[in-house]
mmCIF file of C-alpha atoms and ligand atoms in Angstrom:
data_model
loop_
_atom_site.group_PDB
_atom_site.id
_atom_site.type_symbol
_atom_site.label_atom_id
_atom_site.label_comp_id
_atom_site.label_asym_id
_atom_site.label_seq_id
_atom_site.Cartn_x
_atom_site.Cartn_y
_atom_site.Cartn_z
ATOM 1 C CA UNK A 319 49.074 64.647 50.104
ATOM 2 C CA UNK A 320 51.026 63.123 52.910
ATOM 3 C CA UNK A 321 53.887 60.888 51.585
ATOM 4 C CA UNK A 322 54.822 57.668 53.290
ATOM 5 C CA UNK A 323 58.309 56.997 52.386
ATOM 6 C CA UNK A 324 59.285 53.458 52.804
ATOM 7 C CA UNK A 325 62.082 53.172 50.133
ATOM 8 C CA UNK A 326 64.740 53.091 52.764
ATOM 9 C CA UNK A 327 65.868 54.085 56.341
ATOM 10 C CA UNK A 328 68.337 56.412 54.498
ATOM 11 C CA UNK A 329 65.496 58.967 53.881
ATOM 12 C CA UNK A 330 64.938 59.979 57.580
ATOM 13 C CA UNK A 331 65.346 63.759 58.583
ATOM 14 C CA UNK A 332 67.488 64.824 61.592
ATOM 15 C CA UNK A 333 65.519 64.887 64.883
ATOM 16 C CA UNK A 334 65.163 68.409 66.504
ATOM 17 C CA UNK A 335 67.795 67.098 68.995
ATOM 18 C CA UNK A 336 70.108 66.379 66.241
ATOM 19 C CA UNK A 337 69.531 69.884 64.522
ATOM 20 C CA UNK A 338 70.504 71.617 67.606
ATOM 21 C CA UNK A 339 73.403 69.709 68.442
ATOM 22 C CA UNK A 340 74.551 70.623 64.867
ATOM 23 C CA UNK A 341 73.728 74.148 65.068
ATOM 24 C CA UNK A 342 75.831 74.359 68.323
ATOM 25 C CA UNK A 343 78.532 71.724 67.403
ATOM 26 C CA UNK A 344 82.264 72.987 68.308
ATOM 27 C CA UNK A 345 84.064 72.514 64.949
ATOM 28 C CA UNK A 346 87.766 72.559 63.719
ATOM 29 C CA UNK A 347 89.531 71.367 60.468
ATOM 30 C CA UNK A 348 89.457 67.744 60.716
ATOM 31 C CA UNK A 349 91.884 67.372 58.210
ATOM 32 C CA UNK A 350 94.316 69.099 60.825
ATOM 33 C CA UNK A 351 92.850 66.465 63.170
ATOM 34 C CA UNK A 352 91.329 69.627 64.933
ATOM 35 C CA UNK A 353 87.740 68.931 65.260
ATOM 36 C CA UNK A 354 86.731 68.015 68.764
ATOM 37 C CA UNK A 355 83.291 66.880 67.961
ATOM 38 C CA UNK A 356 84.641 64.324 65.129
ATOM 39 C CA UNK A 357 87.271 63.128 67.686
ATOM 40 C CA UNK A 358 84.402 62.686 70.424
ATOM 41 C CA UNK A 359 82.305 60.707 67.960
ATOM 42 C CA UNK A 360 85.297 58.624 66.933
ATOM 43 C CA UNK A 361 86.057 57.826 70.495
ATOM 44 C CA UNK A 362 82.597 56.940 71.186
ATOM 45 C CA UNK A 363 82.413 54.368 68.321
ATOM 46 C CA UNK A 364 85.775 52.811 69.387
ATOM 47 C CA UNK A 365 84.347 52.528 72.805
ATOM 48 C CA UNK A 366 81.036 51.001 71.712
ATOM 49 C CA UNK A 367 82.690 48.492 69.610
ATOM 50 C CA UNK A 368 85.695 47.897 72.261
ATOM 51 C CA UNK A 369 88.178 48.869 69.849
ATOM 52 C CA UNK A 370 91.248 51.099 69.716
ATOM 53 C CA UNK A 371 90.210 53.624 67.150
ATOM 54 C CA UNK A 372 87.659 54.783 64.644
ATOM 55 C CA UNK A 373 87.429 56.753 61.591
ATOM 56 C CA UNK A 374 84.399 59.048 60.575
ATOM 57 C CA UNK A 375 83.932 58.701 56.708
ATOM 58 C CA UNK A 376 81.319 60.499 54.591
ATOM 59 C CA UNK A 377 79.527 56.956 53.441
ATOM 60 C CA UNK A 378 79.387 53.333 54.320
ATOM 61 C CA UNK A 379 80.606 52.672 50.712
ATOM 62 C CA UNK A 380 83.733 54.672 51.285
ATOM 63 C CA UNK A 381 84.310 52.874 54.696
ATOM 64 C CA UNK A 382 83.833 49.513 53.104
ATOM 65 C CA UNK A 383 86.073 50.253 50.492
ATOM 66 C CA UNK A 384 88.796 51.680 52.612
ATOM 67 C CA UNK A 385 88.642 48.488 54.794
ATOM 68 C CA UNK A 386 88.693 46.154 51.408
ATOM 69 C CA UNK A 387 91.844 48.202 50.038
ATOM 70 C CA UNK A 388 93.792 48.005 53.476
ATOM 71 C CA UNK A 389 93.396 44.289 53.987
ATOM 72 C CA UNK A 390 94.285 43.319 50.626
ATOM 73 C CA UNK A 391 96.724 43.770 47.529
ATOM 74 C CA UNK A 392 95.563 44.142 44.150
ATOM 75 C CA UNK A 393 95.083 40.716 42.502
ATOM 76 C CA UNK A 394 93.889 39.120 45.954
ATOM 77 C CA UNK A 395 90.562 37.491 46.464
ATOM 78 C CA UNK A 396 87.723 38.374 48.627
ATOM 79 C CA UNK A 397 85.088 35.997 49.614
ATOM 80 C CA UNK A 398 81.512 37.541 50.061
ATOM 81 C CA UNK A 399 77.988 36.660 49.747
ATOM 82 C CA UNK A 400 76.602 37.124 46.191
ATOM 83 C CA UNK A 401 73.866 39.632 47.374
ATOM 84 C CA UNK A 402 76.177 41.589 49.613
ATOM 85 C CA UNK A 403 76.147 45.348 49.125
ATOM 86 C CA UNK A 404 79.919 45.564 48.622
ATOM 87 C CA UNK A 405 79.603 43.435 45.655
ATOM 88 C CA UNK A 406 76.379 44.688 44.125
ATOM 89 C CA UNK A 407 75.739 48.429 45.046
ATOM 90 C CA UNK A 408 79.232 49.941 45.320
ATOM 91 C CA UNK A 409 79.924 50.304 41.770
ATOM 92 C CA UNK A 410 82.402 47.296 41.783
ATOM 93 C CA UNK A 411 84.811 49.691 43.469
ATOM 94 C CA UNK A 412 86.559 46.734 45.095
ATOM 95 C CA UNK A 413 87.701 45.627 41.560
ATOM 96 C CA UNK A 414 87.971 49.165 40.002
ATOM 97 C CA UNK A 415 89.887 50.816 43.039
ATOM 98 C CA UNK A 416 91.154 48.051 45.157
ATOM 99 C CA UNK A 417 92.101 46.025 42.497
ATOM 100 C CA UNK A 418 90.687 42.806 44.096
ATOM 101 C CA UNK A 419 88.810 39.605 42.810
ATOM 102 C CA UNK A 420 85.415 38.991 44.377
ATOM 103 C CA UNK A 421 84.712 35.546 45.053
ATOM 104 C CA UNK A 422 80.798 35.292 45.679
ATOM 105 C CA UNK A 423 79.020 32.646 47.485
ATOM 106 C CA UNK A 424 75.375 31.954 46.953
ATOM 107 C CA UNK A 425 73.379 31.775 50.233
ATOM 108 C CA UNK A 426 69.899 31.433 51.382
ATOM 109 C CA UNK A 427 69.900 33.578 54.542
ATOM 110 C CA UNK A 428 72.748 35.984 53.080
ATOM 111 C CA UNK A 429 74.867 34.990 55.478
ATOM 112 C CA UNK A 430 78.083 32.801 54.924
ATOM 113 C CA UNK A 431 79.055 29.763 56.990
ATOM 114 C CA UNK A 432 82.495 28.798 57.529
ATOM 115 C CA UNK A 433 82.345 25.233 55.455
ATOM 116 C CA UNK A 434 81.165 27.216 52.460
ATOM 117 C CA UNK A 435 84.053 29.952 52.978
ATOM 118 C CA UNK A 436 86.520 27.107 53.569
ATOM 119 C CA UNK A 437 85.812 25.573 50.213
ATOM 120 C CA UNK A 438 86.557 28.860 48.125
ATOM 121 C CA UNK A 439 89.837 29.381 49.717
ATOM 122 C CA UNK A 440 92.508 29.325 47.014
ATOM 123 C CA UNK A 441 95.499 26.920 47.700
ATOM 124 C CA UNK A 442 98.830 28.432 48.294
ATOM 125 C CA UNK A 443 100.259 28.060 44.858
ATOM 126 C CA UNK A 444 102.298 30.630 42.889
ATOM 127 C CA UNK A 445 99.882 31.001 40.051
ATOM 128 C CA UNK A 446 96.491 31.336 42.043
ATOM 129 C CA UNK A 447 95.229 34.596 43.467
ATOM 130 C CA UNK A 448 95.426 34.524 47.051
ATOM 131 C CA UNK A 449 92.454 34.595 49.387
ATOM 132 C CA UNK A 450 92.897 37.488 52.151
ATOM 133 C CA UNK A 451 89.685 38.583 53.217
ATOM 134 C CA UNK A 452 86.326 37.572 54.218
ATOM 135 C CA UNK A 453 83.318 40.260 53.971
ATOM 136 C CA UNK A 454 80.412 39.803 56.302
ATOM 137 C CA UNK A 455 77.046 41.811 56.434
ATOM 138 C CA UNK A 456 75.012 42.300 59.258
ATOM 139 C CA UNK A 457 72.099 42.558 59.202
ATOM 140 C CA UNK A 458 71.942 41.463 55.545
ATOM 141 C CA UNK A 459 70.146 44.151 53.448
ATOM 142 C CA UNK A 460 68.962 42.154 50.155
ATOM 143 C CA UNK A 461 68.172 38.996 52.136
ATOM 144 C CA UNK A 462 65.646 40.920 53.949
ATOM 145 C CA UNK A 463 67.501 42.407 57.154
ATOM 146 C CA UNK A 464 68.352 38.960 58.234
ATOM 147 C CA UNK A 465 70.489 38.823 61.276
ATOM 148 C CA UNK A 466 74.026 36.697 61.876
ATOM 149 C CA UNK A 467 74.277 35.464 65.444
ATOM 150 C CA UNK A 468 77.139 36.238 67.599
ATOM 151 C CA UNK A 469 77.991 32.491 67.606
ATOM 152 C CA UNK A 470 78.007 32.139 63.937
ATOM 153 C CA UNK A 471 80.149 35.442 63.541
ATOM 154 C CA UNK A 472 82.490 34.052 66.180
ATOM 155 C CA UNK A 473 82.971 30.877 64.331
ATOM 156 C CA UNK A 474 83.696 32.291 60.892
ATOM 157 C CA UNK A 475 86.282 34.920 62.636
ATOM 158 C CA UNK A 476 88.207 32.399 64.555
ATOM 159 C CA UNK A 477 88.342 29.892 61.497
ATOM 160 C CA UNK A 478 89.328 32.772 59.162
ATOM 161 C CA UNK A 479 91.928 34.024 61.502
ATOM 162 C CA UNK A 480 93.320 30.328 61.987
ATOM 163 C CA UNK A 481 93.694 30.334 58.144
ATOM 164 C CA UNK A 482 95.301 33.684 57.885
ATOM 165 C CA UNK A 483 92.331 35.470 56.516
ATOM 166 C CA UNK A 484 91.169 38.991 57.595
ATOM 167 C CA UNK A 485 87.410 39.616 58.237
ATOM 168 C CA UNK A 486 85.537 42.929 57.561
ATOM 169 C CA UNK A 487 81.834 43.337 58.850
ATOM 170 C CA UNK A 488 79.673 45.534 56.801
ATOM 171 C CA UNK A 489 77.583 46.615 59.673
ATOM 172 C CA UNK A 490 75.720 49.484 58.043
ATOM 173 C CA UNK A 491 72.773 48.062 60.281
ATOM 174 C CA UNK A 492 74.661 46.351 63.065
ATOM 175 C CA UNK A 493 72.330 48.102 65.582
ATOM 176 C CA UNK A 494 69.151 46.735 64.163
ATOM 177 C CA UNK A 495 71.265 43.261 64.450
ATOM 178 C CA UNK A 496 72.041 44.070 68.119
ATOM 179 C CA UNK A 497 68.347 44.921 68.967
ATOM 180 C CA UNK A 498 67.033 41.898 67.323
ATOM 181 C CA UNK A 499 69.384 39.842 69.508
ATOM 182 C CA UNK A 500 69.435 42.128 72.593
ATOM 183 C CA UNK A 501 73.035 42.271 72.480
ATOM 184 C CA UNK A 502 75.596 45.067 72.730
ATOM 185 C CA UNK A 503 77.121 45.649 69.192
ATOM 186 C CA UNK A 504 80.687 44.786 70.500
ATOM 187 C CA UNK A 505 79.608 41.043 70.777
ATOM 188 C CA UNK A 506 78.246 41.097 67.275
ATOM 189 C CA UNK A 507 81.742 42.525 65.952
ATOM 190 C CA UNK A 508 83.398 39.675 67.740
ATOM 191 C CA UNK A 509 87.145 39.858 66.772
ATOM 192 C CA UNK A 510 86.363 41.176 63.084
ATOM 193 C CA UNK A 511 89.552 43.047 61.903
ATOM 194 C CA UNK A 512 87.475 46.079 60.632
ATOM 195 C CA UNK A 513 83.799 46.896 61.150
ATOM 196 C CA UNK A 514 81.833 49.831 59.336
ATOM 197 C CA UNK A 515 78.568 50.983 60.459
ATOM 198 C CA UNK A 516 76.255 53.672 59.274
ATOM 199 C CA UNK A 517 75.101 56.764 61.186
ATOM 200 C CA UNK A 518 72.640 57.547 58.512
ATOM 201 C CA UNK A 519 70.438 54.302 58.274
ATOM 202 C CA UNK A 520 68.206 53.438 60.852
ATOM 203 C CA UNK A 521 70.053 55.656 63.372
ATOM 204 C CA UNK A 522 68.868 58.425 61.367
ATOM 205 C CA UNK A 523 71.524 60.944 61.210
ATOM 206 C CA UNK A 524 71.725 62.942 57.930
ATOM 207 C CA UNK A 525 75.187 61.482 56.931
ATOM 208 C CA UNK A 526 78.176 59.678 57.740
ATOM 209 C CA UNK A 527 79.573 56.007 58.764
ATOM 210 C CA UNK A 528 82.234 55.007 60.887
ATOM 211 C CA UNK A 529 85.167 52.580 60.253
ATOM 212 C CA UNK A 530 86.339 50.733 63.706
ATOM 213 C CA UNK A 531 89.535 48.742 64.104
ATOM 214 C CA UNK A 532 92.798 48.714 65.631
ATOM 215 C CA UNK A 533 94.948 52.111 66.065
ATOM 216 C CA UNK A 534 97.287 51.066 63.184
ATOM 217 C CA UNK A 535 94.646 50.170 60.920
ATOM 218 C CA UNK A 536 92.655 53.606 61.581
ATOM 219 C CA UNK A 537 95.977 55.527 60.958
ATOM 220 C CA UNK A 538 96.289 53.815 57.590
ATOM 221 C CA UNK A 539 92.575 54.249 56.941
ATOM 222 C CA UNK A 540 92.940 57.929 57.572
ATOM 223 C CA UNK A 541 95.329 58.127 54.591
ATOM 224 C CA UNK A 542 93.182 56.054 52.336
ATOM 225 C CA UNK A 543 90.359 58.279 52.930
ATOM 226 C CA UNK A 544 92.197 61.328 52.020
ATOM 227 C CA UNK A 545 93.553 59.734 48.728
ATOM 228 C CA UNK A 546 89.685 59.087 48.038
ATOM 229 C CA UNK A 547 88.642 62.397 48.539
ATOM 230 C CA UNK A 548 87.311 61.879 51.848
ATOM 231 C CA UNK A 549 89.022 64.269 53.989
ATOM 232 C CA UNK A 550 86.505 66.840 55.395
ATOM 233 C CA UNK A 551 87.005 69.977 57.154
ATOM 234 C CA UNK A 552 84.746 71.338 59.713
ATOM 235 C CA UNK A 553 82.643 68.216 59.585
ATOM 236 C CA UNK A 554 81.784 68.393 63.359
ATOM 237 C CA UNK A 555 78.447 69.678 62.432
ATOM 238 C CA UNK A 556 77.873 66.168 60.913
ATOM 239 C CA UNK A 557 79.581 64.355 63.729
ATOM 240 C CA UNK A 558 77.331 66.249 66.370
ATOM 241 C CA UNK A 559 74.218 64.576 64.889
ATOM 242 C CA UNK A 560 75.970 61.347 64.629
ATOM 243 C CA UNK A 561 76.580 61.602 68.515
ATOM 244 C CA UNK A 562 73.120 62.255 69.194
ATOM 245 C CA UNK A 563 71.953 59.423 66.820
ATOM 246 C CA UNK A 564 74.120 57.189 68.919
ATOM 247 C CA UNK A 565 72.571 58.112 71.889
ATOM 248 C CA UNK A 566 68.965 58.469 71.276
ATOM 249 C CA UNK A 567 68.315 56.105 68.266
ATOM 250 C CA UNK A 568 69.364 52.707 69.189
ATOM 251 C CA UNK A 569 66.286 52.464 71.731
ATOM 252 C CA UNK A 570 63.937 53.386 68.943
ATOM 253 C CA UNK A 571 64.796 50.484 66.462
ATOM 254 C CA UNK A 572 62.627 47.829 68.274
ATOM 255 C CA UNK A 573 59.622 49.746 67.135
ATOM 256 C CA UNK A 574 60.728 49.870 63.578
ATOM 257 C CA UNK A 575 61.180 46.056 63.740
ATOM 258 C CA UNK A 576 57.646 45.634 65.013
ATOM 259 C CA UNK A 577 56.406 47.919 62.065
ATOM 260 C CA UNK A 578 58.143 45.786 59.697
ATOM 261 C CA UNK A 579 56.707 42.666 61.024
ATOM 262 C CA UNK A 580 53.247 44.094 61.046
ATOM 263 C CA UNK A 581 53.593 45.013 57.219
ATOM 264 C CA UNK A 582 55.104 41.602 56.433
ATOM 265 C CA UNK A 583 52.119 39.767 58.105
ATOM 266 C CA UNK A 584 49.368 42.091 56.423
ATOM 267 C CA UNK A 585 50.971 41.891 52.855
ATOM 268 C CA UNK A 586 51.031 38.194 53.272
ATOM 269 C CA UNK A 587 47.133 38.279 53.299
ATOM 270 C CA UNK A 588 47.204 39.808 50.251
ATOM 271 C CA UNK A 589 46.478 38.167 46.820
ATOM 272 C CA UNK A 590 49.385 37.551 44.596
ATOM 273 C CA UNK A 591 52.095 38.580 47.281
ATOM 274 C CA UNK A 592 54.695 36.214 48.678
ATOM 275 C CA UNK A 593 57.195 36.624 51.367
ATOM 276 C CA UNK A 594 59.015 34.774 53.601
ATOM 277 C CA UNK A 595 57.996 35.782 57.247
ATOM 278 C CA UNK A 596 60.956 34.111 59.040
ATOM 279 C CA UNK A 597 63.426 36.498 57.121
ATOM 280 C CA UNK A 598 61.633 39.590 58.644
ATOM 281 C CA UNK A 599 63.767 39.880 61.644
ATOM 282 C CA UNK A 600 64.618 43.673 61.611
ATOM 283 C CA UNK A 601 63.211 46.623 59.463
ATOM 284 C CA UNK A 602 63.352 45.409 56.056
ATOM 285 C CA UNK A 603 60.475 43.372 54.174
ATOM 286 C CA UNK A 604 61.373 41.879 51.029
ATOM 287 C CA UNK A 605 58.277 40.759 48.989
ATOM 288 C CA UNK A 606 57.497 39.008 45.739
ATOM 289 C CA UNK A 607 54.543 40.441 43.676
ATOM 290 C CA UNK A 608 54.871 37.956 40.621
ATOM 291 C CA UNK A 609 51.172 36.910 41.493
ATOM 292 C CA UNK A 610 49.734 40.337 41.263
ATOM 293 C CA UNK A 611 50.174 40.666 37.431
ATOM 294 C CA UNK A 612 52.132 43.731 37.901
ATOM 295 C CA UNK A 613 55.940 44.332 37.748
ATOM 296 C CA UNK A 614 57.558 46.130 40.399
ATOM 297 C CA UNK A 615 58.232 49.330 38.354
ATOM 298 C CA UNK A 616 54.489 49.444 37.712
ATOM 299 C CA UNK A 617 53.220 49.011 41.342
ATOM 300 C CA UNK A 618 56.005 51.539 42.510
ATOM 301 C CA UNK A 619 54.301 54.205 39.978
ATOM 302 C CA UNK A 620 50.813 53.427 40.954
ATOM 303 C CA UNK A 621 51.837 53.567 44.726
ATOM 304 C CA UNK A 622 53.815 56.825 44.091
ATOM 305 C CA UNK A 623 50.594 58.432 42.695
ATOM 306 C CA UNK A 624 49.026 57.678 45.830
ATOM 307 C CA UNK A 625 51.574 58.829 48.059
ATOM 308 C CA UNK A 626 53.217 55.684 49.155
ATOM 309 C CA UNK A 627 56.997 55.360 47.990
ATOM 310 C CA UNK A 628 58.438 51.838 47.900
ATOM 311 C CA UNK A 629 61.133 50.614 45.205
ATOM 312 C CA UNK A 630 61.579 47.309 43.313
ATOM 313 C CA UNK A 631 64.591 45.571 43.760
ATOM 314 C CA UNK A 632 63.942 43.489 40.696
ATOM 315 C CA UNK A 633 61.193 43.027 38.254
ATOM 316 C CA UNK A 634 59.056 40.995 40.764
ATOM 317 C CA UNK A 635 60.445 41.790 44.385
ATOM 318 C CA UNK A 636 59.876 45.062 46.170
ATOM 319 C CA UNK A 637 61.701 46.167 49.374
ATOM 320 C CA UNK A 638 59.888 47.927 52.228
ATOM 321 C CA UNK A 639 62.355 49.494 55.039
ATOM 322 C CA UNK A 640 60.857 50.945 58.063
ATOM 323 C CA UNK A 641 62.437 53.803 60.070
ATOM 324 C CA UNK A 642 61.655 56.474 62.923
ATOM 325 C CA UNK A 643 59.730 58.682 60.540
ATOM 326 C CA UNK A 644 57.184 55.920 59.951
ATOM 327 C CA UNK A 645 54.566 55.039 62.796
ATOM 328 C CA UNK A 646 51.838 52.407 63.051
ATOM 329 C CA UNK A 647 49.546 54.527 61.478
ATOM 330 C CA UNK A 648 51.668 55.285 58.587
ATOM 331 C CA UNK A 649 51.953 51.566 57.981
ATOM 332 C CA UNK A 650 48.420 51.080 58.342
ATOM 333 C CA UNK A 651 47.724 53.847 55.781
ATOM 334 C CA UNK A 652 50.221 52.292 53.333
ATOM 335 C CA UNK A 653 48.721 49.026 53.480
ATOM 336 C CA UNK A 654 45.223 50.385 52.657
ATOM 337 C CA UNK A 655 46.483 51.965 49.665
ATOM 338 C CA UNK A 656 48.544 48.958 48.481
ATOM 339 C CA UNK A 657 45.405 47.093 48.964
ATOM 340 C CA UNK A 658 43.174 49.728 46.959
ATOM 341 C CA UNK A 659 46.011 49.915 44.161
ATOM 342 C CA UNK A 660 46.081 46.047 43.793
ATOM 343 C CA UNK A 661 42.297 45.905 43.769
ATOM 344 C CA UNK A 662 41.977 48.175 41.073
ATOM 345 C CA UNK A 663 44.680 46.741 38.791
ATOM 346 C CA UNK A 664 43.517 43.048 39.407
ATOM 347 C CA UNK A 665 39.877 44.090 38.543
ATOM 348 C CA UNK A 666 40.987 44.986 34.904
HETATM 349 N N1 LIG B 708 72.421 50.627 51.408
HETATM 350 C C1 LIG B 708 71.226 51.593 50.726
HETATM 351 C C2 LIG B 708 71.241 51.516 49.197
HETATM 352 O O1 LIG B 708 72.742 51.529 48.716
HETATM 353 C C3 LIG B 708 70.852 50.118 48.974
HETATM 354 C C4 LIG B 708 69.840 51.315 51.241
HETATM 355 O O2 LIG B 708 68.915 52.104 50.860
HETATM 356 O O3 LIG B 708 69.766 50.082 51.894
HETATM 357 N N2 LIG B 708 76.264 48.324 53.475
HETATM 358 C C5 LIG B 708 75.052 48.156 53.479
HETATM 359 C C6 LIG B 708 74.562 47.036 53.971
HETATM 360 C C7 LIG B 708 73.980 48.981 52.824
HETATM 361 O O4 LIG B 708 72.627 48.663 53.089
HETATM 362 C C8 LIG B 708 74.483 50.239 52.447
HETATM 363 C C9 LIG B 708 73.431 51.431 51.808
HETATM 364 C C10 LIG B 708 75.716 50.542 52.416
HETATM 365 C C11 LIG B 708 76.778 49.516 52.708
HETATM 366 C C12 LIG B 708 76.500 51.831 51.865
HETATM 367 O O5 LIG B 708 75.920 52.971 52.421
HETATM 368 P P1 LIG B 708 76.122 54.427 51.958
HETATM 369 O O6 LIG B 708 74.917 54.784 51.252
HETATM 370 O O7 LIG B 708 76.490 55.405 53.251
HETATM 371 O O8 LIG B 708 77.407 54.453 51.012
#
């Protein structure tokens, strides 16, 4: 049975070109700063974001944690959206390891606005924790892959800097946002003090993320990465796939977005399914199944029996993520299986 895996864009397998590049990669010990392929990837990332330097990190979570740790001191406050990845899916590492207090703001689109942020800044009184950092997420995963515009980012960064706050961008899927807006990623990162982006989401590399910032920040980040156990050795084999991903994958994202849109429009026709089409901007579709009488765990299990993998994100909500291993036919097939499974369970 063919498996159609719509759980995440992290499930992609390396392309033939990536595999060849990995096999042929020139490598060295990166802890000694001697891996030429890692150096090349870091230079390329810095160049794409028009920044001084970049650091290859094993995961997006580690990249985010290093940034939070460097921008703050224990006891400081960090403002972020209540559904952000940093707050919800990184094991509370910002509190457990960086020692900071998250100040979560509830938003509709996943994207913070400056007035909301400003309201949460702590006064400069000795008995108050001090607000040091704002974390943005573009695209916003749990809001359904929604995009923050360059203008909105610019407004927040300019205002945050004027108040002495740093801004970190969780840009795990920043290339999807750039595709949606038809802008270079550098424009979307604006003057954010640090940016993390993932090679292993829509760009399809097997592993790895980059932290991009000033040279000084990246020097410090290298120390924290080592402290967290993230100093890797002949890791050029992964960086080589990352370089290919940066070259060949951004152009493929538009198709993932069209497939997500197609799936969303078709899902909306089904009894018991609700979703907000306006939030389907990139490669993620979040939909509500309360009207089907099934829980997401039940529907997920029934779909799995039929070769379609879709995870729940709550009892009543599920998430589909499109990626380059999914084509339009896979989408059509997945839809017909969803229709069949729903029909069978609703006729009971
Ligand atoms: N997201 C994964 C899961 O952890 C939910 C996914 O399947 O979407 N920032 C954002 C916005 C992310 O979506 C993710 C991963 C990360 C950071 C963390 O990246 P990794 O998995 O490399 O630590």
